Amino acid sequence: MGPYRSHLTLAHDAERPGPMTNRTTAPIAIIDIGSNSVRLVAYDGLQRAPTPLYNEKVLCGLGRSVFSTGRLNEDSVQRALTALKRFRVLCDTMRIDRIFVLATAAARDAANGPAFLEAAQAALGQEIQLLSGRREAELSALGVVSGFYAPDGVVGDLGGGSLELVDVHGVTVGQGVTMPLGGLALQDLSENSPRKARKIAREHLKKAEPQLDTLRGRTFYAVGGTWRALARLHQAARGYPLHVMHGYTVEPSDELSFLEMVETTDAATLQEVETISEARRPLLAYGAVVLEEIIRSGRPREIAISASGVREGLLFEQLDRETRALDPLIVSAQELNEQRARSPGHGEELRAWTDRFIETLDGPETAGERRLRHAACLLSDIGWRAHPDYRGEQSLNVIANAAFTGIDHPGRAYLALSGYFRHEGVAPEKASPMLRGLAGPRLFDRARLIGALLRVAFPVSAGMAGPLARMPVTVEDGKVVLRLPRDWEALNGERLLNRVRGLARVIGLDGRIDVG
């Protein structure tokens, strides 16, 4: 594999769309014409953590039988054109005037692909970018860069027609490779035989040895609808507490046994298979075969499911350098803070107020833990409009299932538990056992700590911006100390002292309030 290059230099100039260097709040849309599905996703603007306004997918199966016939199926073409005409009306309804339209493997490989693209352009009234396999791999990698915190591993984007593999490390990506191992293509090439599909996949993956050789001990980022469907079934089989796909991770040994079961079992009998569209179910075995071969060849440390791929990579590429450098988790938390907190400035001040406390503690806080704590501060008041009896539960559910990127599932559990503890108290037995297990011992203890800190902050600030800077809480001489200015002495009382002592007990100390 060639040397790493900046992700800004990887796109082929002939294929790169026109620059868009500033963040915008105008809606923007991407229409993705894939080998299996045709999808419209409209976003609220071009920004670091864009929020989908509308998302619709039609499974057209354009890539079905392309390898055996050399042509796009006419029925699939008509379904796709009908969907594209609908998408045009929807974009007009949402008043979206900036639309990117992408086409991938099926239109690239079929003899009648050019004719289809011409008809598709007429249906949409928009120019279509036909992506090469290399460009598709690049955008998938940028999608992972956009959606994960400090990614390190190999991105695999499995579509209906092709599989792209590309190395990613931080904000740089390596050389990508594309192979005809998408679900529809592999079904076609193997003549509907998963056994033959395994041999075909193994042979083609030899082309990816440079990428797979770097995968050992690192993360494999699985992109694509079929792999997300497999992950959904895997969650159901485990009784997993979160149904969020992005950031869901699996150990290879656990995944291999599950994949082998999928390959040898009638899809109709799989638990929760009714959540998977009927058109995708026949592809599950082929997606399982490819992922199993990648795991056996590359020996990754873990498999992480990514909901960010080509579309998100394209948006990320358009951002200016300053915006790309922003943390998507913090950006999303700031947006929720602005929308839902009674005084958004209070959430921002909590970051500095808790910074000061953490600096006085023994033991280091990692950079990852610090960003999670900052996000917890920003999210601490989003449940205030709910009835007091349900604020903890509502905060937990909103945070655990929010459309955050840049966070794994243990981090989600930490944030959800922090919001819950802030309202319900920090007794360990109050926590959901499943979320506690997902967070792990270290993050669970940190969630109790930030929850206890927040329980001190709100009674002295009423959730308003301004007061906290005058009322620091620190560890001094083996005690947790809250300092109140003399003119706010009236805030002192038994309830507040109990909160300070509760914070101190979390770290095995005593607490007091000093006035003056």
Coordinates of C-alpha atoms in Angstrom, one line a residue:
M1 CA 0.0 0.0 0.0
G2 CA 1.3 3.5 -0.8
P3 CA 2.1 6.1 1.8
Y4 CA -0.6 7.9 3.6
R5 CA -1.7 11.2 2.1
S6 CA -4.0 13.9 3.4
H7 CA -7.6 13.1 2.8
L8 CA -7.9 16.4 1.0
T9 CA -5.5 15.2 -1.8
L10 CA -7.0 11.8 -2.4
A11 CA -10.0 12.6 -4.5
H12 CA -9.4 12.5 -8.3
D13 CA -9.7 16.0 -9.5
A14 CA -11.9 14.9 -12.4
E15 CA -14.4 13.3 -10.1
R16 CA -14.3 15.8 -7.2
P17 CA -17.5 18.0 -7.0
G18 CA -17.2 21.8 -6.9
P19 CA -15.8 23.2 -3.7
M20 CA -18.1 24.3 -0.9
T21 CA -15.8 25.8 1.7
N22 CA -18.3 27.4 4.1
R23 CA -20.8 25.9 6.5
T24 CA -24.4 26.5 5.4
T25 CA -27.7 26.2 7.1
A26 CA -29.6 25.7 3.9
P27 CA -30.8 22.2 3.4
I28 CA -28.7 19.9 1.2
A29 CA -29.5 16.5 -0.3
I30 CA -27.7 13.5 -1.6
I31 CA -29.3 10.9 -3.9
D32 CA -27.3 7.7 -4.0
I33 CA -28.0 5.4 -6.9
G34 CA -26.6 2.1 -5.7
S35 CA -26.6 -1.4 -7.0
N36 CA -29.2 -2.6 -4.5
S37 CA -31.0 0.6 -3.3
V38 CA -31.7 4.1 -4.5
R39 CA -31.8 6.5 -1.5
L40 CA -32.5 10.1 -0.8
V41 CA -31.1 11.7 2.3
A42 CA -31.8 15.4 3.0
Y43 CA -29.7 17.2 5.7
D44 CA -30.4 20.4 7.6
G45 CA -27.2 22.0 6.2
L46 CA -23.6 21.5 5.4
Q47 CA -22.0 21.3 8.9
R48 CA -19.8 19.0 11.0
A49 CA -22.6 17.0 12.4
P50 CA -25.5 17.3 9.9
T51 CA -28.9 16.2 11.0
P52 CA -31.0 14.2 8.4
L53 CA -34.3 16.0 7.7
Y54 CA -35.6 13.2 5.5
N55 CA -34.4 9.7 4.6
E56 CA -36.0 7.4 2.1
K57 CA -34.8 4.2 0.5
V58 CA -36.2 2.1 -2.4
L59 CA -34.7 -1.3 -3.0
C60 CA -34.6 -1.5 -6.8
G61 CA -31.9 -4.2 -7.3
L62 CA -30.2 -2.5 -10.2
G63 CA -27.2 -4.7 -9.9
R64 CA -29.1 -8.0 -10.0
S65 CA -27.8 -10.2 -12.8
V66 CA -25.4 -7.6 -14.2
F67 CA -22.5 -10.0 -14.1
S68 CA -24.4 -12.8 -15.9
T69 CA -26.2 -10.6 -18.4
G70 CA -24.0 -7.6 -18.6
R71 CA -27.1 -5.3 -18.4
L72 CA -29.3 -3.6 -15.9
N73 CA -32.6 -5.4 -15.5
E74 CA -35.3 -3.3 -17.2
D75 CA -37.8 -3.8 -14.3
S76 CA -35.2 -2.5 -11.9
V77 CA -34.4 0.4 -14.1
Q78 CA -38.1 1.4 -14.2
R79 CA -38.4 1.1 -10.4
A80 CA -35.3 3.3 -10.0
L81 CA -36.5 6.0 -12.4
T82 CA -39.9 6.0 -10.6
A83 CA -38.1 6.5 -7.3
L84 CA -35.9 9.3 -8.7
K85 CA -38.9 11.2 -10.0
R86 CA -40.4 10.9 -6.6
F87 CA -37.2 12.1 -5.0
R88 CA -37.2 15.2 -7.3
V89 CA -40.7 16.2 -6.1
L90 CA -39.7 15.6 -2.5
C91 CA -36.6 17.8 -2.9
D92 CA -38.8 20.5 -4.4
T93 CA -41.2 20.2 -1.5
M94 CA -38.3 20.7 1.0
R95 CA -37.0 23.6 -1.1
I96 CA -33.6 22.0 -1.6
D97 CA -31.7 23.5 -4.4
R98 CA -28.3 21.9 -3.8
I99 CA -28.4 18.2 -4.6
F100 CA -25.6 15.8 -5.1
V101 CA -26.4 12.7 -7.1
L102 CA -24.0 9.7 -7.0
A103 CA -24.1 6.4 -9.0
T104 CA -21.9 3.4 -8.2
A105 CA -21.1 -0.1 -9.3
A106 CA -24.2 -1.3 -11.2
A107 CA -24.3 1.8 -13.5
R108 CA -20.6 1.6 -13.8
D109 CA -20.4 -2.0 -15.0
A110 CA -23.5 -2.5 -17.1
A111 CA -23.6 -2.1 -20.9
N112 CA -26.8 -0.1 -20.7
G113 CA -25.5 1.9 -17.7
P114 CA -24.9 5.1 -19.8
A115 CA -28.5 5.0 -21.2
F116 CA -29.8 4.6 -17.6
L117 CA -27.8 7.5 -16.3
E118 CA -29.1 9.7 -19.1
A119 CA -32.7 8.8 -18.3
A120 CA -31.9 9.3 -14.6
Q121 CA -30.5 12.7 -15.2
A122 CA -33.7 13.6 -17.1
A123 CA -35.9 12.3 -14.3
L124 CA -34.0 14.3 -11.7
G125 CA -33.0 17.4 -13.6
Q126 CA -29.6 17.0 -12.0
E127 CA -26.1 16.0 -13.1
I128 CA -25.0 12.6 -11.9
Q129 CA -21.5 11.8 -10.7
L130 CA -20.5 8.2 -11.7
L131 CA -18.0 7.1 -9.1
S132 CA -15.1 4.9 -9.9
G133 CA -14.4 2.1 -7.4
R134 CA -11.4 4.0 -6.1
R135 CA -13.4 7.2 -5.6
E136 CA -16.1 5.2 -3.9
A137 CA -13.6 3.7 -1.5
E138 CA -12.2 7.1 -0.7
L139 CA -15.6 8.6 0.1
S140 CA -16.4 5.6 2.3
A141 CA -13.2 6.1 4.2
L142 CA -13.9 9.9 4.7
G143 CA -17.4 8.9 6.0
V144 CA -15.7 6.9 8.7
V145 CA -13.3 9.7 9.4
S146 CA -16.3 11.9 9.8
G147 CA -18.2 9.6 12.0
F148 CA -15.6 8.0 14.4
Y149 CA -13.3 9.5 17.0
A150 CA -9.7 8.9 15.9
P151 CA -10.5 5.9 13.6
D152 CA -7.7 3.4 13.0
G153 CA -8.2 0.3 10.8
V154 CA -9.7 -0.7 7.5
V155 CA -13.0 0.5 6.0
G156 CA -15.1 -2.0 4.1
D157 CA -18.0 -0.7 2.1
L158 CA -20.3 -3.5 1.0
G159 CA -22.9 -2.5 -1.6
G160 CA -25.0 -4.5 -3.9
G161 CA -22.4 -4.6 -6.7
S162 CA -19.0 -4.2 -5.1
L163 CA -16.9 -4.2 -2.0
E164 CA -14.4 -1.4 -1.4
L165 CA -11.6 -1.7 1.2
V166 CA -9.3 1.1 2.2
D167 CA -7.0 1.8 5.2
V168 CA -7.8 4.7 7.5
H169 CA -5.7 6.2 10.3
G170 CA -6.9 9.4 11.9
V171 CA -7.8 11.9 9.1
T172 CA -5.7 10.1 6.4
V173 CA -6.6 7.2 4.2
G174 CA -4.5 4.8 2.1
Q175 CA -5.0 3.3 -1.3
G176 CA -8.4 1.8 -1.9
V177 CA -9.3 -1.4 -3.8
T178 CA -12.6 -2.5 -5.2
M179 CA -13.9 -6.0 -5.9
P180 CA -17.2 -7.4 -7.3
L181 CA -18.2 -8.9 -4.0
G182 CA -21.4 -6.9 -3.3
G183 CA -24.4 -9.0 -2.3
L184 CA -26.2 -9.0 -5.6
A185 CA -23.0 -9.5 -7.6
L186 CA -21.8 -12.4 -5.4
Q187 CA -25.2 -14.0 -5.6
D188 CA -25.1 -13.7 -9.4
L189 CA -21.5 -14.9 -9.7
S190 CA -22.0 -17.9 -7.4
E191 CA -25.3 -18.9 -9.1
N192 CA -27.1 -18.6 -5.7
S193 CA -24.7 -20.8 -3.9
P194 CA -23.1 -19.5 -0.6
R195 CA -20.6 -22.3 -0.8
K196 CA -19.4 -21.1 -4.3
A197 CA -19.6 -17.6 -3.0
R198 CA -17.0 -18.3 -0.3
K199 CA -14.4 -19.5 -2.9
I200 CA -15.1 -16.5 -5.1
A201 CA -14.7 -14.1 -2.1
R202 CA -11.5 -15.8 -1.0
E203 CA -10.0 -15.5 -4.5
H204 CA -11.0 -11.8 -5.0
L205 CA -9.8 -10.8 -1.5
K206 CA -6.3 -11.7 -2.6
K207 CA -6.3 -8.4 -4.4
A208 CA -6.8 -6.7 -1.0
E209 CA -3.8 -8.3 0.7
P210 CA -2.1 -4.8 1.2
Q211 CA -5.2 -3.6 3.1
L212 CA -5.9 -6.8 5.0
D213 CA -2.3 -7.2 6.0
T214 CA -2.6 -3.9 7.9
L215 CA -5.8 -4.9 9.7
R216 CA -4.4 -7.3 12.3
G217 CA -5.1 -6.0 15.8
R218 CA -7.0 -3.0 14.5
T219 CA -10.7 -2.2 13.8
F220 CA -12.6 -3.2 10.7
Y221 CA -15.3 -0.6 10.0
A222 CA -18.2 -2.2 8.3
V223 CA -20.2 0.1 6.0
G224 CA -23.3 -0.9 4.0
G225 CA -26.9 -1.9 4.5
T226 CA -26.4 -5.7 4.5
W227 CA -23.8 -5.5 7.2
R228 CA -26.0 -3.2 9.2
A229 CA -28.8 -5.7 8.8
L230 CA -26.6 -8.5 10.1
A231 CA -25.6 -6.3 13.1
R232 CA -29.3 -5.7 13.9
L233 CA -29.9 -9.5 14.0
H234 CA -26.7 -9.9 16.1
Q235 CA -28.1 -7.4 18.6
A236 CA -31.4 -9.2 18.8
A237 CA -29.6 -12.6 19.4
R238 CA -27.6 -11.0 22.3
G239 CA -30.5 -9.1 23.8
Y240 CA -28.4 -6.0 23.4
P241 CA -29.7 -2.9 25.3
L242 CA -29.2 -0.3 22.5
H243 CA -30.7 -0.5 19.0
V244 CA -28.3 2.1 17.6
M245 CA -26.2 0.8 14.7
H246 CA -23.4 3.3 14.5
G247 CA -20.5 2.4 16.7
Y248 CA -21.8 -1.1 17.6
T249 CA -18.8 -3.3 18.0
V250 CA -18.4 -7.1 18.0
E251 CA -15.4 -9.3 18.9
P252 CA -14.3 -11.4 15.9
S253 CA -14.7 -14.8 17.7
D254 CA -18.3 -13.9 18.6
E255 CA -19.0 -12.6 15.1
L256 CA -17.6 -15.7 13.3
S257 CA -19.9 -18.1 15.1
F258 CA -22.9 -15.8 14.4
L259 CA -21.9 -15.5 10.7
E260 CA -21.6 -19.2 10.3
M261 CA -25.1 -19.6 11.7
V262 CA -26.5 -17.0 9.2
E263 CA -24.9 -18.8 6.3
T264 CA -26.4 -22.2 7.2
T265 CA -29.8 -21.1 8.4
D266 CA -32.9 -20.2 6.5
A267 CA -33.2 -16.4 6.9
A268 CA -36.9 -16.6 7.6
T269 CA -36.1 -18.4 10.9
L270 CA -33.6 -15.8 12.3
Q271 CA -34.7 -13.8 15.3
E272 CA -36.0 -10.3 14.5
V273 CA -35.6 -11.0 10.8
E274 CA -39.0 -9.3 10.2
T275 CA -37.1 -6.0 10.8
I276 CA -35.1 -6.7 7.6
S277 CA -36.8 -5.9 4.3
E278 CA -37.7 -9.0 2.3
A279 CA -35.6 -7.8 -0.6
R280 CA -32.5 -7.7 1.5
R281 CA -32.9 -11.1 3.3
P282 CA -31.5 -13.2 0.5
L283 CA -28.3 -11.2 0.6
L284 CA -27.6 -11.8 4.3
A285 CA -25.8 -15.1 3.7
Y286 CA -23.5 -13.4 1.0
G287 CA -22.7 -10.5 3.3
A288 CA -21.9 -13.0 6.0
V289 CA -19.6 -15.0 3.7
V290 CA -17.6 -11.8 2.8
L291 CA -17.3 -10.6 6.3
E292 CA -16.2 -14.0 7.6
E293 CA -13.5 -14.2 5.0
I294 CA -12.3 -10.7 5.9
I295 CA -12.1 -11.6 9.6
R296 CA -10.2 -14.8 8.9
S297 CA -7.7 -13.1 6.6
G298 CA -7.3 -9.8 8.4
R299 CA -7.7 -10.9 12.0
P300 CA -9.0 -7.5 13.3
R301 CA -9.3 -6.7 17.0
E302 CA -13.0 -5.8 16.6
I303 CA -15.7 -5.1 14.0
A304 CA -17.4 -1.7 14.2
I305 CA -20.6 -0.9 12.4
S306 CA -20.6 2.5 10.6
A307 CA -23.7 4.3 9.6
S308 CA -21.4 6.8 7.9
G309 CA -20.3 6.0 4.4
V310 CA -20.1 7.6 0.9
R311 CA -22.8 10.2 1.5
E312 CA -21.3 11.4 4.8
G313 CA -17.8 11.3 3.3
L314 CA -18.9 13.5 0.4
L315 CA -20.3 16.1 2.8
F316 CA -17.2 16.0 5.0
E317 CA -15.0 16.6 2.0
Q318 CA -16.9 19.8 1.2
L319 CA -16.2 21.4 4.7
D320 CA -13.5 23.9 5.2
R321 CA -10.4 22.7 7.3
E322 CA -11.6 24.5 10.5
T323 CA -15.0 22.8 10.4
R324 CA -13.6 19.4 9.6
A325 CA -11.4 19.7 12.8
L326 CA -14.5 20.1 15.1
D327 CA -15.5 17.2 17.3
P328 CA -18.8 15.9 15.9
L329 CA -19.9 14.6 19.4
I330 CA -19.4 18.0 21.0
V331 CA -21.1 19.8 18.0
S332 CA -24.2 17.5 18.4
A333 CA -24.3 18.0 22.1
Q334 CA -24.0 21.8 21.7
E335 CA -27.0 21.7 19.3
L336 CA -29.1 19.7 21.8
N337 CA -28.1 22.1 24.5
E338 CA -29.1 25.1 22.4
Q339 CA -32.4 23.6 21.5
R340 CA -33.5 22.1 24.9
A341 CA -31.6 23.6 27.9
R342 CA -33.3 26.4 29.8
S343 CA -30.0 28.4 29.7
P344 CA -27.6 27.0 27.1
G345 CA -24.7 29.1 28.5
H346 CA -24.9 27.1 31.7
G347 CA -24.0 23.9 29.9
E348 CA -20.9 25.6 28.4
E349 CA -19.9 27.0 31.9
L350 CA -20.3 23.5 33.4
R351 CA -17.4 22.3 31.2
A352 CA -15.0 24.8 32.8
W353 CA -16.5 24.3 36.3
T354 CA -16.0 20.5 36.1
D355 CA -12.5 21.0 34.5
R356 CA -11.4 22.8 37.7
F357 CA -12.7 20.0 39.9
I358 CA -11.1 17.2 37.9
E359 CA -7.8 19.0 38.0
T360 CA -7.7 18.6 41.8
L361 CA -8.4 14.9 41.7
D362 CA -5.7 12.3 42.0
G363 CA -5.4 10.1 38.9
P364 CA -5.4 11.1 35.2
E365 CA -8.4 11.7 33.0
T366 CA -7.9 10.6 29.4
A367 CA -8.6 12.8 26.4
G368 CA -11.5 10.5 25.5
E369 CA -12.9 10.8 29.0
R370 CA -12.6 14.6 29.0
R371 CA -14.6 14.9 25.8
L372 CA -17.3 12.6 27.1
R373 CA -17.5 14.7 30.3
H374 CA -17.8 17.9 28.3
A375 CA -20.6 16.3 26.3
A376 CA -22.3 15.3 29.5
C377 CA -22.2 18.9 30.7
L378 CA -23.8 20.1 27.5
L379 CA -26.6 17.5 27.8
S380 CA -27.2 17.9 31.5
D381 CA -30.4 20.0 31.2
I382 CA -32.1 18.7 28.1
G383 CA -34.8 16.9 30.1
W384 CA -35.9 19.8 32.2
R385 CA -39.3 20.3 30.5
A386 CA -40.4 16.7 31.4
H387 CA -42.4 16.0 34.6
P388 CA -39.9 15.7 37.5
D389 CA -40.8 12.1 38.0
Y390 CA -39.6 11.2 34.5
R391 CA -36.7 13.6 33.8
G392 CA -34.0 11.0 34.6
E393 CA -35.7 8.3 32.4
Q394 CA -36.4 10.7 29.5
S395 CA -32.8 12.1 29.6
L396 CA -31.4 8.6 29.6
N397 CA -33.5 7.5 26.6
V398 CA -32.9 10.6 24.5
I399 CA -29.2 10.5 25.0
A400 CA -28.8 6.8 24.6
N401 CA -30.6 6.8 21.3
A402 CA -29.6 10.2 19.9
A403 CA -28.1 10.4 16.4
F404 CA -24.6 11.1 17.7
T405 CA -21.5 10.3 15.8
G406 CA -17.9 10.3 17.1
I407 CA -18.9 8.1 20.0
D408 CA -18.9 4.3 20.7
H409 CA -21.6 2.5 22.6
P410 CA -19.7 2.5 26.0
G411 CA -19.5 6.2 25.6
R412 CA -23.3 6.4 24.9
A413 CA -24.0 4.4 28.0
Y414 CA -21.8 6.8 30.0
L415 CA -23.6 9.9 28.7
A416 CA -27.0 8.3 29.3
L417 CA -26.2 7.3 32.8
S418 CA -24.7 10.7 33.6
G419 CA -28.0 12.3 32.6
Y420 CA -29.9 9.8 34.6
F421 CA -27.8 10.2 37.8
R422 CA -28.0 14.0 37.6
H423 CA -31.8 13.7 38.1
E424 CA -32.2 10.4 40.1
G425 CA -29.2 10.3 42.4
V426 CA -26.0 8.4 42.1
A427 CA -26.7 5.2 44.0
P428 CA -25.2 2.4 41.8
E429 CA -28.3 0.2 42.2
K430 CA -30.4 2.8 40.5
A431 CA -28.7 2.2 37.2
S432 CA -29.8 -0.1 34.4
P433 CA -27.7 -3.3 34.8
M434 CA -27.4 -3.6 31.0
L435 CA -26.2 0.0 30.5
R436 CA -23.8 -0.4 33.5
G437 CA -22.4 -3.5 31.8
L438 CA -22.1 -1.7 28.5
A439 CA -20.3 1.3 30.0
G440 CA -17.8 -0.9 31.9
P441 CA -16.5 -0.3 35.4
R442 CA -14.3 2.7 34.6
L443 CA -16.9 4.7 32.6
F444 CA -19.7 3.7 35.1
D445 CA -17.7 5.2 37.9
R446 CA -17.0 8.4 35.9
A447 CA -20.7 8.7 35.1
R448 CA -21.5 8.6 38.8
L449 CA -18.9 11.2 39.4
I450 CA -20.2 13.7 36.8
G451 CA -23.8 13.0 37.9
A452 CA -22.8 13.8 41.5
L453 CA -21.0 17.0 40.3
L454 CA -24.1 18.1 38.3
R455 CA -26.3 17.5 41.4
V456 CA -24.2 20.1 43.2
A457 CA -24.1 22.6 40.3
F458 CA -27.9 22.9 39.7
P459 CA -29.0 23.8 43.2
V460 CA -26.5 26.7 43.4
S461 CA -27.1 28.0 39.8
A462 CA -30.7 27.1 39.1
G463 CA -29.5 26.0 35.7
M464 CA -28.7 29.6 34.8
A465 CA -25.5 30.9 33.2
G466 CA -23.3 33.1 35.3
P467 CA -23.1 31.9 39.0
L468 CA -20.8 28.9 38.7
A469 CA -17.6 30.8 38.2
R470 CA -18.1 32.2 41.7
M471 CA -18.7 28.9 43.4
P472 CA -15.9 26.4 42.6
V473 CA -15.9 22.9 44.0
T474 CA -12.4 21.3 44.5
V475 CA -10.6 18.6 46.5
E476 CA -8.5 20.2 49.2
D477 CA -6.7 18.4 52.0
G478 CA -8.6 15.2 51.4
K479 CA -12.0 16.8 51.4
V480 CA -14.4 18.0 48.7
V481 CA -15.0 21.7 49.3
L482 CA -17.7 23.9 47.7
R483 CA -17.0 27.6 48.2
L484 CA -19.9 30.0 48.3
P485 CA -19.3 33.8 48.2
R486 CA -20.5 35.7 51.3
D487 CA -23.3 37.5 49.4
W488 CA -24.8 34.1 48.4
E489 CA -24.5 32.5 51.9
A490 CA -28.3 32.0 51.9
L491 CA -27.8 29.1 49.4
N492 CA -26.1 27.1 52.1
G493 CA -28.3 24.5 53.8
E494 CA -28.8 20.9 54.6
R495 CA -29.9 19.9 51.1
L496 CA -26.9 21.4 49.4
L497 CA -24.5 20.0 52.0
N498 CA -26.0 16.5 51.4
R499 CA -25.3 17.0 47.7
V500 CA -21.7 17.9 48.4
R501 CA -21.2 15.0 50.7
G502 CA -22.8 12.7 48.1
L503 CA -20.2 13.9 45.6
A504 CA -17.5 13.3 48.1
R505 CA -18.7 9.7 48.9
V506 CA -18.4 8.8 45.2
I507 CA -14.6 9.3 45.5
G508 CA -14.3 8.0 49.1
L509 CA -13.9 11.4 50.8
D510 CA -15.9 13.7 53.1
G511 CA -17.3 17.1 52.0
R512 CA -18.0 20.5 53.3
I513 CA -19.2 24.0 52.3
D514 CA -17.0 27.0 53.0
V515 CA -18.5 30.5 52.9
G516 CA -16.5 33.6 52.4

